[in-house]
Short mmCIF file of C-alpha atoms and ligand atoms in Angstrom, two decimals:
data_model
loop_
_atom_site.label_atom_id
_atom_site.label_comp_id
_atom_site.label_asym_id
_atom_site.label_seq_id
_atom_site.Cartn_x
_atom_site.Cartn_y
_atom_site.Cartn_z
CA UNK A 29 12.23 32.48 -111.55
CA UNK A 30 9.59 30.15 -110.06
CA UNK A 31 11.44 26.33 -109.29
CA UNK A 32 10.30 23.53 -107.42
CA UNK A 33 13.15 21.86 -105.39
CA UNK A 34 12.82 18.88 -103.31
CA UNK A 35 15.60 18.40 -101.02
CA UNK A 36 15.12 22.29 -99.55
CA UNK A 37 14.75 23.39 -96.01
CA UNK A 38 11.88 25.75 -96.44
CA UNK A 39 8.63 25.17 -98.26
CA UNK A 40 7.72 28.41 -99.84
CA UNK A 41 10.48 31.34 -100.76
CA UNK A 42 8.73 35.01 -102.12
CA UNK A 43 11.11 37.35 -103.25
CA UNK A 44 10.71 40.60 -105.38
CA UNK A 45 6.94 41.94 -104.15
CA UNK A 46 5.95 45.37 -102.79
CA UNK A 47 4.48 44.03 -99.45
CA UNK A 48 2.02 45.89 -97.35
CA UNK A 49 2.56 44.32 -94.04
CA UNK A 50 0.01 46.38 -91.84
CA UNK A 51 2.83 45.44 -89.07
CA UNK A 52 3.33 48.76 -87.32
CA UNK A 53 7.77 48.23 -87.32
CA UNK A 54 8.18 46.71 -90.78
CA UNK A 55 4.94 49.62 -92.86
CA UNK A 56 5.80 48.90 -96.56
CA UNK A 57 8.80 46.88 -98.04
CA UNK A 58 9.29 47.61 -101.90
CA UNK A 59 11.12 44.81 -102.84
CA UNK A 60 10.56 42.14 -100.41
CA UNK A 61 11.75 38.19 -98.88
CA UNK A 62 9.11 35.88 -97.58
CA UNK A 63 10.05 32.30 -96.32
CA UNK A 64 7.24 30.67 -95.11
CA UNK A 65 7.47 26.96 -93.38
CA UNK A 66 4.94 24.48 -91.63
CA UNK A 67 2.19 27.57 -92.65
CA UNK A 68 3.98 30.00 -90.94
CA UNK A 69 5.89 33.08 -91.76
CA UNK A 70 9.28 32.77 -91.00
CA UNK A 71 11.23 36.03 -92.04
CA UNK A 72 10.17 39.51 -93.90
CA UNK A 73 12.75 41.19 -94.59
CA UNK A 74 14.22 43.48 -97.83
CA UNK A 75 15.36 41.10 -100.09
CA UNK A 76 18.93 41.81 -101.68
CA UNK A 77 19.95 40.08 -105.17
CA UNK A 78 23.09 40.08 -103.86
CA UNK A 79 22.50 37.33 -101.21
CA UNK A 80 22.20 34.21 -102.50
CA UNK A 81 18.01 33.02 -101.63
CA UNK A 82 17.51 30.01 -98.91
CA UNK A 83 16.86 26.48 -100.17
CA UNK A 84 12.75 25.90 -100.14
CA UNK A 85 10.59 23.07 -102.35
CA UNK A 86 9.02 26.13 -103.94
CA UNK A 87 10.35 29.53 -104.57
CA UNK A 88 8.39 32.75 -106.57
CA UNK A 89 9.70 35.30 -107.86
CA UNK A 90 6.34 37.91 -107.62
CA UNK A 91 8.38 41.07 -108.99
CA UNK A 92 5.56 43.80 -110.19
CA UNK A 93 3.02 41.92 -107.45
CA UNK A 94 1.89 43.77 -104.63
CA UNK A 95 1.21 41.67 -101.55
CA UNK A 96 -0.93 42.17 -98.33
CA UNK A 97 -2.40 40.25 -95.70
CA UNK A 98 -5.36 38.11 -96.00
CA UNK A 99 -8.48 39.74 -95.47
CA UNK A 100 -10.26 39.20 -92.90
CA UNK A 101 -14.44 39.79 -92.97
CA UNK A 102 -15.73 39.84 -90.06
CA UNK A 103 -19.71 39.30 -90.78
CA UNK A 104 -20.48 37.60 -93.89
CA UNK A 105 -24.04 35.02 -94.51
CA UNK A 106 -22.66 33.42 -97.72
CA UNK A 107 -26.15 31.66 -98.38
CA UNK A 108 -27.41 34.80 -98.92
CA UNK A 109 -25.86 34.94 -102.12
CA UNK A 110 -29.29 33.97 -103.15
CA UNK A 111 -30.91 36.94 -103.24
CA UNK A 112 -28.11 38.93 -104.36
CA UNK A 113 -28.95 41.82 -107.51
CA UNK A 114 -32.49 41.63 -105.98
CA UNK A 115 -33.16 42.34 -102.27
CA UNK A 116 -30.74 45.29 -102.52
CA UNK A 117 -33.86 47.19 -103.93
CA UNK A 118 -36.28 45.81 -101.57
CA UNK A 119 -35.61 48.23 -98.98
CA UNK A 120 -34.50 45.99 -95.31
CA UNK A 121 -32.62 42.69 -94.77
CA UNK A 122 -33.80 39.92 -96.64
CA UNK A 123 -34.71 37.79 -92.74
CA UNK A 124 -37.37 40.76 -92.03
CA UNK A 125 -38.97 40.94 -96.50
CA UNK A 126 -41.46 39.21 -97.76
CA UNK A 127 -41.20 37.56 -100.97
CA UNK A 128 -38.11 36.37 -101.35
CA UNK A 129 -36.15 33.05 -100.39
CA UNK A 130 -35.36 32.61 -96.38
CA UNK A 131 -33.25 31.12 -94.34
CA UNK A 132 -36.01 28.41 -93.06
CA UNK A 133 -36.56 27.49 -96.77
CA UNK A 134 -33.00 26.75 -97.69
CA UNK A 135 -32.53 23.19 -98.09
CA UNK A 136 -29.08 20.85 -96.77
CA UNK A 137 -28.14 20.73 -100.41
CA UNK A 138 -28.93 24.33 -101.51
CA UNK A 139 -27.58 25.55 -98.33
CA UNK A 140 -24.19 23.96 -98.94
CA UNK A 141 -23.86 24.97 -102.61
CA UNK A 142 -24.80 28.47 -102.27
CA UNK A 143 -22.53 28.75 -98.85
CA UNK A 144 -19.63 27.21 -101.61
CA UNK A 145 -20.66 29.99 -103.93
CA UNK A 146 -20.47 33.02 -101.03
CA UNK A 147 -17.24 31.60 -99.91
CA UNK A 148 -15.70 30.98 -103.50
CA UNK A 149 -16.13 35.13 -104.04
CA UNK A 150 -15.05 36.12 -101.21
CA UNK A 151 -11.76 33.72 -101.38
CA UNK A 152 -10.89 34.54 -105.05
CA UNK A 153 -11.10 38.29 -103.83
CA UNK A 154 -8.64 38.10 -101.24
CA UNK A 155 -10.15 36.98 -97.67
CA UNK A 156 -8.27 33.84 -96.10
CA UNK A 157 -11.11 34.19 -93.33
CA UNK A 158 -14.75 34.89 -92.88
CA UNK A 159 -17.14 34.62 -90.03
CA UNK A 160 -20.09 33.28 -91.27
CA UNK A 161 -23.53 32.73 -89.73
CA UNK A 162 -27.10 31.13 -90.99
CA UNK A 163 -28.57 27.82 -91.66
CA UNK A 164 -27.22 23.96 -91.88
CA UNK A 165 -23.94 25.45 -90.75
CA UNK A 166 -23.19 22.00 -89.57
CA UNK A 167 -22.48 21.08 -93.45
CA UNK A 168 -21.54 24.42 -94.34
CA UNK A 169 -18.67 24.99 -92.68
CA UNK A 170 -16.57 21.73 -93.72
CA UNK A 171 -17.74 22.38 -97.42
CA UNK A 172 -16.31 25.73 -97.38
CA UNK A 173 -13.54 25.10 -95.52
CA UNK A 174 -12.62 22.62 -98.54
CA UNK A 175 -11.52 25.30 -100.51
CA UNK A 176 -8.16 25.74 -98.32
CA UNK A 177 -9.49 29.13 -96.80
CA UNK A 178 -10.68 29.80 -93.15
CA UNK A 179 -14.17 29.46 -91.56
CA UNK A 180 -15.90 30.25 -88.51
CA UNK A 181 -19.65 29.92 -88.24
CA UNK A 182 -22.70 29.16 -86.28
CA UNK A 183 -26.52 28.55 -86.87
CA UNK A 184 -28.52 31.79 -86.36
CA UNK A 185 -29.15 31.87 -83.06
CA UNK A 186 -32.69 32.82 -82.06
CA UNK A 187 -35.55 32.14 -80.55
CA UNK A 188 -38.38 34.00 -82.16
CA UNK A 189 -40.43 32.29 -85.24
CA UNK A 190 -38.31 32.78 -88.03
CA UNK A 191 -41.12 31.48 -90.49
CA UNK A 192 -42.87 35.15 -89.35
CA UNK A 193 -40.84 37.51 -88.93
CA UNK A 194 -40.92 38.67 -92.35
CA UNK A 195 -45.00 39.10 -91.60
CA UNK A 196 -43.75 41.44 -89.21
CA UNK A 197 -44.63 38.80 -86.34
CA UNK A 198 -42.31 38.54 -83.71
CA UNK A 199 -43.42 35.47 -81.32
CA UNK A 200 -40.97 34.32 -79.45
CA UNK A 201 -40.35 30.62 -78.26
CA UNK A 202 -37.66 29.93 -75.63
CA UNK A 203 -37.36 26.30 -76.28
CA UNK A 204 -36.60 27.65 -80.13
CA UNK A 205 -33.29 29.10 -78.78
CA UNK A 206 -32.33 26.16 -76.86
CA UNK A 207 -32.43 23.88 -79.50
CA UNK A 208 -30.05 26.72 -81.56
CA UNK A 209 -27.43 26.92 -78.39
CA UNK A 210 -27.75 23.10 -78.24
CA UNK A 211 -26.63 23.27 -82.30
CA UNK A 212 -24.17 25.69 -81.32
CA UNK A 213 -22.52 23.65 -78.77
CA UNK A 214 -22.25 20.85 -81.17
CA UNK A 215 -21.23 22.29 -83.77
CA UNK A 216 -18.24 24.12 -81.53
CA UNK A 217 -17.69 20.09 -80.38
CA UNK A 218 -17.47 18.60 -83.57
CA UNK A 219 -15.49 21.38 -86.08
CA UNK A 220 -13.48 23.70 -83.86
CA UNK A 221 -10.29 23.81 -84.91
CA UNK A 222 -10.36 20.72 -87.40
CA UNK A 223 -8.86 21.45 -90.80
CA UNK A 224 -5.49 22.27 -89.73
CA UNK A 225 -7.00 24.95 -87.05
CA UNK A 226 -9.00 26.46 -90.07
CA UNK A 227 -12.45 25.97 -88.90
CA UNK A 228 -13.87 27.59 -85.91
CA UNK A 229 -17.00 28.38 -83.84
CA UNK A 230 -18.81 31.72 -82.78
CA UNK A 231 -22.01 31.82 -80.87
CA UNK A 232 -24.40 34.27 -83.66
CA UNK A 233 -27.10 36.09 -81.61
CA UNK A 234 -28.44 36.87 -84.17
CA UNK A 235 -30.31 40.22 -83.29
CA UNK A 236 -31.89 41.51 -80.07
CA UNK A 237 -35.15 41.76 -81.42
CA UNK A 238 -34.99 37.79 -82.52
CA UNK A 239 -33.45 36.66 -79.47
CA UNK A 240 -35.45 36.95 -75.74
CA UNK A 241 -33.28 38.86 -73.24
CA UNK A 242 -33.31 35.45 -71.63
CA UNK A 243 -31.62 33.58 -74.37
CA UNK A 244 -29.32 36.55 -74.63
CA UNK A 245 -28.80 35.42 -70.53
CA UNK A 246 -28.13 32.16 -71.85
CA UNK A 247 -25.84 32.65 -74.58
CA UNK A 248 -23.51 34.63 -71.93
CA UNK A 249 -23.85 32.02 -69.97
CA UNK A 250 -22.55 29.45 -72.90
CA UNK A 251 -19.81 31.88 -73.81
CA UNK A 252 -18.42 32.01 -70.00
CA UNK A 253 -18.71 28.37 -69.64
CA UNK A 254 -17.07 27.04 -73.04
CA UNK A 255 -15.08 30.21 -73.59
CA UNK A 256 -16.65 30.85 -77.29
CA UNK A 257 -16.97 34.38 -78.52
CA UNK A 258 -19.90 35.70 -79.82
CA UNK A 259 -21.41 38.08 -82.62
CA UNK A 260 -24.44 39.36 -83.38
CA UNK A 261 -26.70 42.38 -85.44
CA UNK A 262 -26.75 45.43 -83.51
CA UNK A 263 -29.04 48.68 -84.12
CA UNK A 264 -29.74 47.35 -88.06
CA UNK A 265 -32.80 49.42 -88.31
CA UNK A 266 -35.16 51.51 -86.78
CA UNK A 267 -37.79 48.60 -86.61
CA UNK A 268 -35.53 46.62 -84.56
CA UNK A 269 -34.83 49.86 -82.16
CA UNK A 270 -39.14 50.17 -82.01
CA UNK A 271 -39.55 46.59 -81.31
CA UNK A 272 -36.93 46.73 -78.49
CA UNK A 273 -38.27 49.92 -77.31
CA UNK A 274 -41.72 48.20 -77.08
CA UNK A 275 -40.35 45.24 -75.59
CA UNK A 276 -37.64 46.16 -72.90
CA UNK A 277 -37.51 50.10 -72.68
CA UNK A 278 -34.81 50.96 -73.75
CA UNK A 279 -31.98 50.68 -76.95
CA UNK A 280 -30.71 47.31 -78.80
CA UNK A 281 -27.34 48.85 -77.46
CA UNK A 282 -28.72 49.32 -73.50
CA UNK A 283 -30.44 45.63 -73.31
CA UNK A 284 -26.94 43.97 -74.85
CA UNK A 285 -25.54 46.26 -72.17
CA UNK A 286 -27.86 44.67 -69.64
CA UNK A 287 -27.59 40.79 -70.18
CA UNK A 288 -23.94 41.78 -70.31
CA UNK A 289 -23.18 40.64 -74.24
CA UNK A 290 -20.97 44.02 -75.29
CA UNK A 291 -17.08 43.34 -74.53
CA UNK A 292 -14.05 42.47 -75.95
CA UNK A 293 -15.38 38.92 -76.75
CA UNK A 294 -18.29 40.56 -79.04
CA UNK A 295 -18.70 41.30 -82.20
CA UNK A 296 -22.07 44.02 -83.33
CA UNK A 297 -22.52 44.13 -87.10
CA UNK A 298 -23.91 47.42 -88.34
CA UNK A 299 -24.70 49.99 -85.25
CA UNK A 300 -26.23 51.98 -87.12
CA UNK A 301 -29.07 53.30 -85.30
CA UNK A 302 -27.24 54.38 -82.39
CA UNK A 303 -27.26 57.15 -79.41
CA UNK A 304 -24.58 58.78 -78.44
CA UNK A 305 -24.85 57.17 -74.64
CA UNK A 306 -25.17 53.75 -77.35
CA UNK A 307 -21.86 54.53 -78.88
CA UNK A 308 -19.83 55.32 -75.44
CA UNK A 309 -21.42 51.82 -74.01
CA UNK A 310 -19.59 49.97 -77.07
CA UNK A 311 -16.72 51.79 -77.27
CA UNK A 312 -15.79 51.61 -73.25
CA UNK A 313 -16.81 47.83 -72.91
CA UNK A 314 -13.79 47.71 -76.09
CA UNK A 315 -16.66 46.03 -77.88
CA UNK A 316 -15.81 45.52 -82.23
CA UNK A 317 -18.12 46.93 -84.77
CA UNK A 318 -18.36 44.87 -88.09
CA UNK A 319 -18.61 48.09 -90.11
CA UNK A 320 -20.89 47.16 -93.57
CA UNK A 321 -19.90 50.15 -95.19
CA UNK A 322 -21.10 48.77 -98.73
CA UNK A 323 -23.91 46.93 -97.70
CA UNK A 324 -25.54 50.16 -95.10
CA UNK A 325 -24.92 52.72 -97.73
CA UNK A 326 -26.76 50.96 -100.27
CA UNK A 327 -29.62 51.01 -97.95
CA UNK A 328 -29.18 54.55 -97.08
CA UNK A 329 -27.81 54.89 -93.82
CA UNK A 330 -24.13 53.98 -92.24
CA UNK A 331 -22.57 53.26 -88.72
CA UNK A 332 -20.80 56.72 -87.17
CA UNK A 333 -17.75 55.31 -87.28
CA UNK A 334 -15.53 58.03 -86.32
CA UNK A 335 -17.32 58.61 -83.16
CA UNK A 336 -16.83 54.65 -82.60
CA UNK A 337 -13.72 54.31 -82.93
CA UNK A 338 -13.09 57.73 -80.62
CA UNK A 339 -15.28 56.08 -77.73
CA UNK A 340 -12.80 53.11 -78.09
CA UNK A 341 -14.43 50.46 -80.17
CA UNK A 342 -12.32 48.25 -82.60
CA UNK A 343 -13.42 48.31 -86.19
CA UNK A 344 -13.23 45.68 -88.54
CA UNK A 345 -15.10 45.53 -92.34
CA UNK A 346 -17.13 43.07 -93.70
CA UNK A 347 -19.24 42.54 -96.87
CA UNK A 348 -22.58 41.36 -94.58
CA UNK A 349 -24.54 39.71 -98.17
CA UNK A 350 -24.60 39.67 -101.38
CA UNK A 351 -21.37 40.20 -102.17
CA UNK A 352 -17.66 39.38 -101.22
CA UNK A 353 -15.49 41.81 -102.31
CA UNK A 354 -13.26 43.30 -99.31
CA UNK A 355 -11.16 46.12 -101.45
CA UNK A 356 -14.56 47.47 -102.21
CA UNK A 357 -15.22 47.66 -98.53
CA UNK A 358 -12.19 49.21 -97.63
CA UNK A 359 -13.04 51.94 -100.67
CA UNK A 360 -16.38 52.05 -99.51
CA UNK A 361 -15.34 53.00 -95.70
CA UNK A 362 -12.83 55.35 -96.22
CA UNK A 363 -15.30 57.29 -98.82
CA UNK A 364 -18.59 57.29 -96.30
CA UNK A 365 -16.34 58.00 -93.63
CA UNK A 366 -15.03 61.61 -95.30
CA UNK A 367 -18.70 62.18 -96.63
CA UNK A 368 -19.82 62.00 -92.89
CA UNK A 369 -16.95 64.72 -92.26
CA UNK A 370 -17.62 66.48 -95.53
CA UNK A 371 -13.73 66.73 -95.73
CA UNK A 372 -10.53 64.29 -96.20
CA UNK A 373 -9.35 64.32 -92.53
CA UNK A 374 -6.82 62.21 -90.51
CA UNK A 375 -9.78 60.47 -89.34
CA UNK A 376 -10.19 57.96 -92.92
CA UNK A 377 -6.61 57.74 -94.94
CA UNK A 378 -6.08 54.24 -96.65
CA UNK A 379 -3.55 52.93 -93.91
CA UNK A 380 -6.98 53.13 -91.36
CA UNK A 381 -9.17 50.70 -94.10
CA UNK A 382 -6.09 48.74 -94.42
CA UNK A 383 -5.78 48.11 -90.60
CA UNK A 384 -9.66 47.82 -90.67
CA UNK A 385 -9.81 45.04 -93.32
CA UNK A 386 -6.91 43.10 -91.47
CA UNK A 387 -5.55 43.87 -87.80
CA UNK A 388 -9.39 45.18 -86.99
CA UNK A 389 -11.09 41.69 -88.09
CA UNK A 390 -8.32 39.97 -86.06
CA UNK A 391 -8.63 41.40 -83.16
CA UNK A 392 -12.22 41.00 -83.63
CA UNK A 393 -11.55 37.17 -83.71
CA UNK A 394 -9.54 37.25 -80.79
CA UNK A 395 -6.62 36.18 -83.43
CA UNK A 396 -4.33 39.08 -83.43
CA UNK A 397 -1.61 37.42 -81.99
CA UNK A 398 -1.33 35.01 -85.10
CA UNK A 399 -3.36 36.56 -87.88
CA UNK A 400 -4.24 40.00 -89.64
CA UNK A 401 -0.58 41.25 -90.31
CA UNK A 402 2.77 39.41 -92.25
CA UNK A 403 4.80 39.66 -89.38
CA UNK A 404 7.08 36.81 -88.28
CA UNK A 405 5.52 33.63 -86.56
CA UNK A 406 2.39 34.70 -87.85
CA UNK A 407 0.14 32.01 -89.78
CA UNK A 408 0.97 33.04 -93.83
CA UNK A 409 -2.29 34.19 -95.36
CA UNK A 410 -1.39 35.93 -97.93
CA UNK A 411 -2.85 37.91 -100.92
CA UNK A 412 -0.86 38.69 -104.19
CA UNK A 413 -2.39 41.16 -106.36
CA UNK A 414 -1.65 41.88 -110.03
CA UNK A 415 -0.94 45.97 -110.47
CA UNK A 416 0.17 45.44 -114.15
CA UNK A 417 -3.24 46.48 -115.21
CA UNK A 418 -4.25 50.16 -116.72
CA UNK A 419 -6.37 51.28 -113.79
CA UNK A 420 -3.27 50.46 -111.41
CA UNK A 421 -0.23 51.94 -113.45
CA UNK A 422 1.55 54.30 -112.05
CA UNK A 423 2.61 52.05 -109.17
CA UNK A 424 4.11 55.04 -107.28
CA UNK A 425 2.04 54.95 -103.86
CA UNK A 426 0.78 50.78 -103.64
CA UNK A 427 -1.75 51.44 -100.69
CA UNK A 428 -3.78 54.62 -102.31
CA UNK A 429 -3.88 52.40 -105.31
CA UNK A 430 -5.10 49.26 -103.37
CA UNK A 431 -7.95 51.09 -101.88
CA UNK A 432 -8.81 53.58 -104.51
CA UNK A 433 -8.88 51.90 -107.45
CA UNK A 434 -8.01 47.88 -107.12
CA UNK A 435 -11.03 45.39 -107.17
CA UNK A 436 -11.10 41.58 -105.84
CA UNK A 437 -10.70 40.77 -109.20
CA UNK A 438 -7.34 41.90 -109.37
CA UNK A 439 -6.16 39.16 -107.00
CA UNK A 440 -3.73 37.10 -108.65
CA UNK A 441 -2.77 34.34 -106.32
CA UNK A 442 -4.03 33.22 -102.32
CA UNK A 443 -2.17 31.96 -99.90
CA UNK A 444 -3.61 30.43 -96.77
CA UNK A 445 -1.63 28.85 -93.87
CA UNK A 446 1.11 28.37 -96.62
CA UNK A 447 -1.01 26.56 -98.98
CA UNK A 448 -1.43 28.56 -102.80
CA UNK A 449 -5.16 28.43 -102.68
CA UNK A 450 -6.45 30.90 -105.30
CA UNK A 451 -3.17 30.72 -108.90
CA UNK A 452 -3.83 32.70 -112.08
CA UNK A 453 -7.05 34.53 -110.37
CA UNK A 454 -8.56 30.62 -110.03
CA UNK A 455 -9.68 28.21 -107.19
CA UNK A 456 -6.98 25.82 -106.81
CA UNK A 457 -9.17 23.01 -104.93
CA UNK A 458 -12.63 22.86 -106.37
CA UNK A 459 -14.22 23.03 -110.34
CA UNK A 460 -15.04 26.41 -110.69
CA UNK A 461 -17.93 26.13 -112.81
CA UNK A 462 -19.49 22.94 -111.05
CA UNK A 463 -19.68 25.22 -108.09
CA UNK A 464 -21.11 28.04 -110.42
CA UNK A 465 -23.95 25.45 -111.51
CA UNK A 466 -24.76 24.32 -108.46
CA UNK A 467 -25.31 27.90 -106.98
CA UNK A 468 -27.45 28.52 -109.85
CA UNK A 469 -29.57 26.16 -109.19
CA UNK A 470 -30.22 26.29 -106.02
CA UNK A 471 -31.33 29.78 -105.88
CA UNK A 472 -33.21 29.28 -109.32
CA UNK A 473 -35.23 26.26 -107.37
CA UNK A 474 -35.29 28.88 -104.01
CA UNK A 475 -36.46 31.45 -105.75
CA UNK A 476 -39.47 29.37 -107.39
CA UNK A 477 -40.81 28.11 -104.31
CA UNK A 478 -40.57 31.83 -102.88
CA UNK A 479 -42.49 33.06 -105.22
CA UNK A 480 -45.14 30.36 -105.68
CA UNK A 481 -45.62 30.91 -101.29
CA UNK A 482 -47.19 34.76 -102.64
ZN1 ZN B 503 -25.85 40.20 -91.19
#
C-alpha cells in the first residue's frame, strides 16, 4: 500500500523493510516501522500489522526491500570522472600523469557538468553524502547539491605549480596557497550549511608533497581559527614519500605530525605507504583513514588497515575517482583486508564494511551525532535496495548479501533528509540524460585539448 494523505501528522511512514540500522541497540529489524518528519527520523521500531499505522502525507509499504543508511564517502573528486576507463591503466593518479586532462584545464562549465555526472553515480548508488575536493568548487558544490543529496567540498588546496607537476616539477609558490585558503574561506562563507544544512566546507590539503610545510602551518592555523576540518592525501605513493624525504627528512606521516595536521579533525585518504612508527602516529592522534580499497588495489598496493584500525584510527571508505559505487567498496575492503591476513578472521566480517561505509565516514565528518546510522533523531538518509533479483535470492542473511553480492545498481529508491531523491533506480530532480550529454561532452572536448598539448 503506498497513499498520499494530506491532513496527516507525519510526512513519510515505511513499514514492512528488513532494515540494517548499523545502530549498535536496534542491529537488524526484519520487518520494520519508519516515521520520518521535518527530515528526521522519528521512531524505528518492529512494525506489527496488528497496530493500526500513524497518519503521514505519504506512507510505503517497502515489503521484500532491504534498507540501510546512506552512504557516506568520505574522499571522492567527481570531476575526475573524466578520465575514468583510462588513467586506471596509466599507472599513478591522474594530478602527477602526463597526457591526460587536469584539473588546471577543466573549464567552469565542464567542471560543473562532469562534478553533476560524479555526483549523479554516486547518488543513484546509494551515498546521501560525499566529500568532494578539486577545481571551481565554488559552482560545483550548489550544482550537485541540486540533486537533493549532501555535499562538502573545497578547491585543492596547494601551493606548488599544478600546471607541472605532472612533468615531475614540483616548484612551489607560497602566494599560490594563499590565494587557495583565501578560496577556501569563501567558499566556507558563502555555502556552509545552505541547502537545508546539506552543503558544507572542508579545508583539502591536498598532499604534503603539493603543499609547503608552511601552508600546511597555515591551513592549521585556518582550521583553529574558523573551526573547519580538514582532509587531505596521505602516503599515496612512493614518489610522494621520496619527494618528502628529499624535502623535509622525514615521512608524509612525520611532517603532518609536525605542522600538527593528524587528529580527530583530519581526514588522510590512502596511507598506503606507511611505517609502522607512521601508523601508531595516526592511530594515537584518533586521526580517520579514507580507505580506497577499490581504487589502491587497482593500482597494486592497499592501506594496512588492520594495523590502523588496532593503533586506533577510524576508518571510513570511499571511491577516491572514477567511480561511485560504495557496495563495491565495502566488497572490495572486506576482500583485501582477508587477502592481507590470508584467512577470514574477526578482523573483516560484513558488519565492519558496513560500519566503515556509514558510522566510519560520519565520524570522519564530525557528524556522528546526526548521521551514519537510522537511529532516532537522526537526519533520514536512507537507502532502499531491491533484493528481488537472482543474484540476491535467498534473502536469508541481508548483510552478507549486501556486501557480497549487491551492486549500486540495485538501489531502488534514496532518501535524503526525508526527501525521495533517487524512485524506480532514477534521479528524481534532474534529466538524466541531459546530465549524461553534458558529461560527455565535456570530457570529449577535455580530452581533445589533452591530447593536442602532446
Ligand atoms: Zn584523491
Amino acid at each position: 500500500m503506498n497513499t498520499t494523505n494530506t491532513d496527516a501528522s507525519f510526512d513519510l511512514v515505511i513499514y514492512g523493510a528488513r532494515v540494517l540500522t548499523v545502530d549498535p541497540l536496534l542491529g537488524e529489524i526484519p520487518n520494520a516501522l519508519l516515521i520520518i518528519d521535518k527530515g528526521r527520523i522519528l521512531n524505528v521500531s518492529h512494525y506489527d500489522s496488528q497496530i493500526p499505522l500513524p497518519k503521514a502525507k505519504q506512507t510505503l509499504d517497502l515489503s521484500g526491500r532491504v534498507i540501510t543508511p546512506g552512504f557516506i564517502n568520505v574522499h571522492t573528486h567527481t570531476i575526475l570522472t573524466m578520465v575514468r576507463g583510462v588513467a586506471e591503466d596509466m599507472g599513478f593518479a591522474p594530478a602527477y600523469t602526463p597526457g591526460v586532462p587536469h584539473g588546471h584545464d577543466v573549464s567552469e562549465e565542464e567542471a560543473v557538468a562532469l562534478a553533476r555526472l560524479g555526483a549523479a553515480e554516486a547518488l543513484l548508488f546509494g551515498s546521501t553524502l560525499i566529500n568532494d575536493s578539486f577545481v571551481h568548487a565554488d559552482l560545483t558544490l550548489p550544482a550537485m547539491g541540486e540533486l537533493g543529496m549532501r555535499v562538502i567540498t573545497c578547491g585543492r588546496i596547494h601551493d606548488v605549480d599544478f600546471t607541472r607537476v605532472h612533468q615531475g616539477i614540483w616548484q612551489h609558490d607560497i602566494a599560490i596557497g594563499e590565494r587557495r585558503l583565501e578560496e577556501a574561506l569563501a567558499l566556507h562563507d558563502r555555502w556552509h550549511g545552505k541547502m537545508d544544512g546539506r552543503l558544507g566546507t572542508e579545508l583539502a590539503a591536498h598532499a604534503p608533497d603539493t603543499c609547503s610545510r608552511a601552508l600546511l602551518e597555515q591551513v592549521v592555523n585556518v582550521r583553529d581559527r574558523h573551526g573547519i576540518r580538514v582532509n587531505g592525501h596521505l602516503s599515496q605513493s612512493v614518489k610522494e614519500n621520496q619527494r618528502i624525504a628529499e624535502r623535509e627528512g622525514m615521512t608524509p606521516t612525520e611532517l603532518l605530525d609536525d605542522v600538527g595536521l593528524l587528529g580527530s579533525q583530519f581526514t588522510a585518504a590512502h596511507c598506503m605507504y606507511v611505517t609502522d612508527s607512521d601508523i601508531e602516529k595516526i592511530g594515537r592522534s584518533r586521526t580517520s583513514v579514507a580507505h580506497v580499497p577499490r581504487g589502491n588495489a587497482t593500482g597494486g598496493r592497499i592501506a594496512p588497515t588492520t594495523q590502523l584500525r588496532a593503533a586506533g584510527a577510524n576508518l571510513a571508505l570511499a571511491t577516491d575517482n572514477m567511480h561511485g559505487d560504495m557496495v563495491e567498496v565495502m566488497r572490495w575492503a572486506l576482500i583485501m583486508g582477508r587477502v592481507q591476513e590470508s584467512a577470514i578472521t574477526d578482523n573483516w566480517q560484513p558488519h565492519h564494511v558496513l560500519e566503515m561505509a556509514t558510522m566510519g565516514g560520519a565520524r570522519a565528518l564530525g557528524l556522528e551525532d546526526t548521521l551514519g546510522s537510522i537511529s532516532e533523531g537522526k537526519l533520514a538518509d536512507l537507502v532502499v535496495f531491491n533484493f528481488q533479483r537472482p543474484h540476491l535470492v535467498p534473502l536469508i542473511d541481508a548483510l552478507g548479501n549486501l556486501v557480497h553480492t549487491a551492486q549500486g545498481r540495485d538501489v531502488d529508491m534514496v532518501i535524503c533528509q526525508g526527501e525521495i531523491v533517487v524512485k524506480n533506480g532514477e534521479l528524481c530532480l534532474a534529466d538524466q540524460d541531459d546530465l549524461l550529454d553534458q558529461a560527455q561532452r565535456a570530457a570529449e572536448n577535455l580530452w581533445a585539448r589533452a591530447k593536442a598539448q602532446i
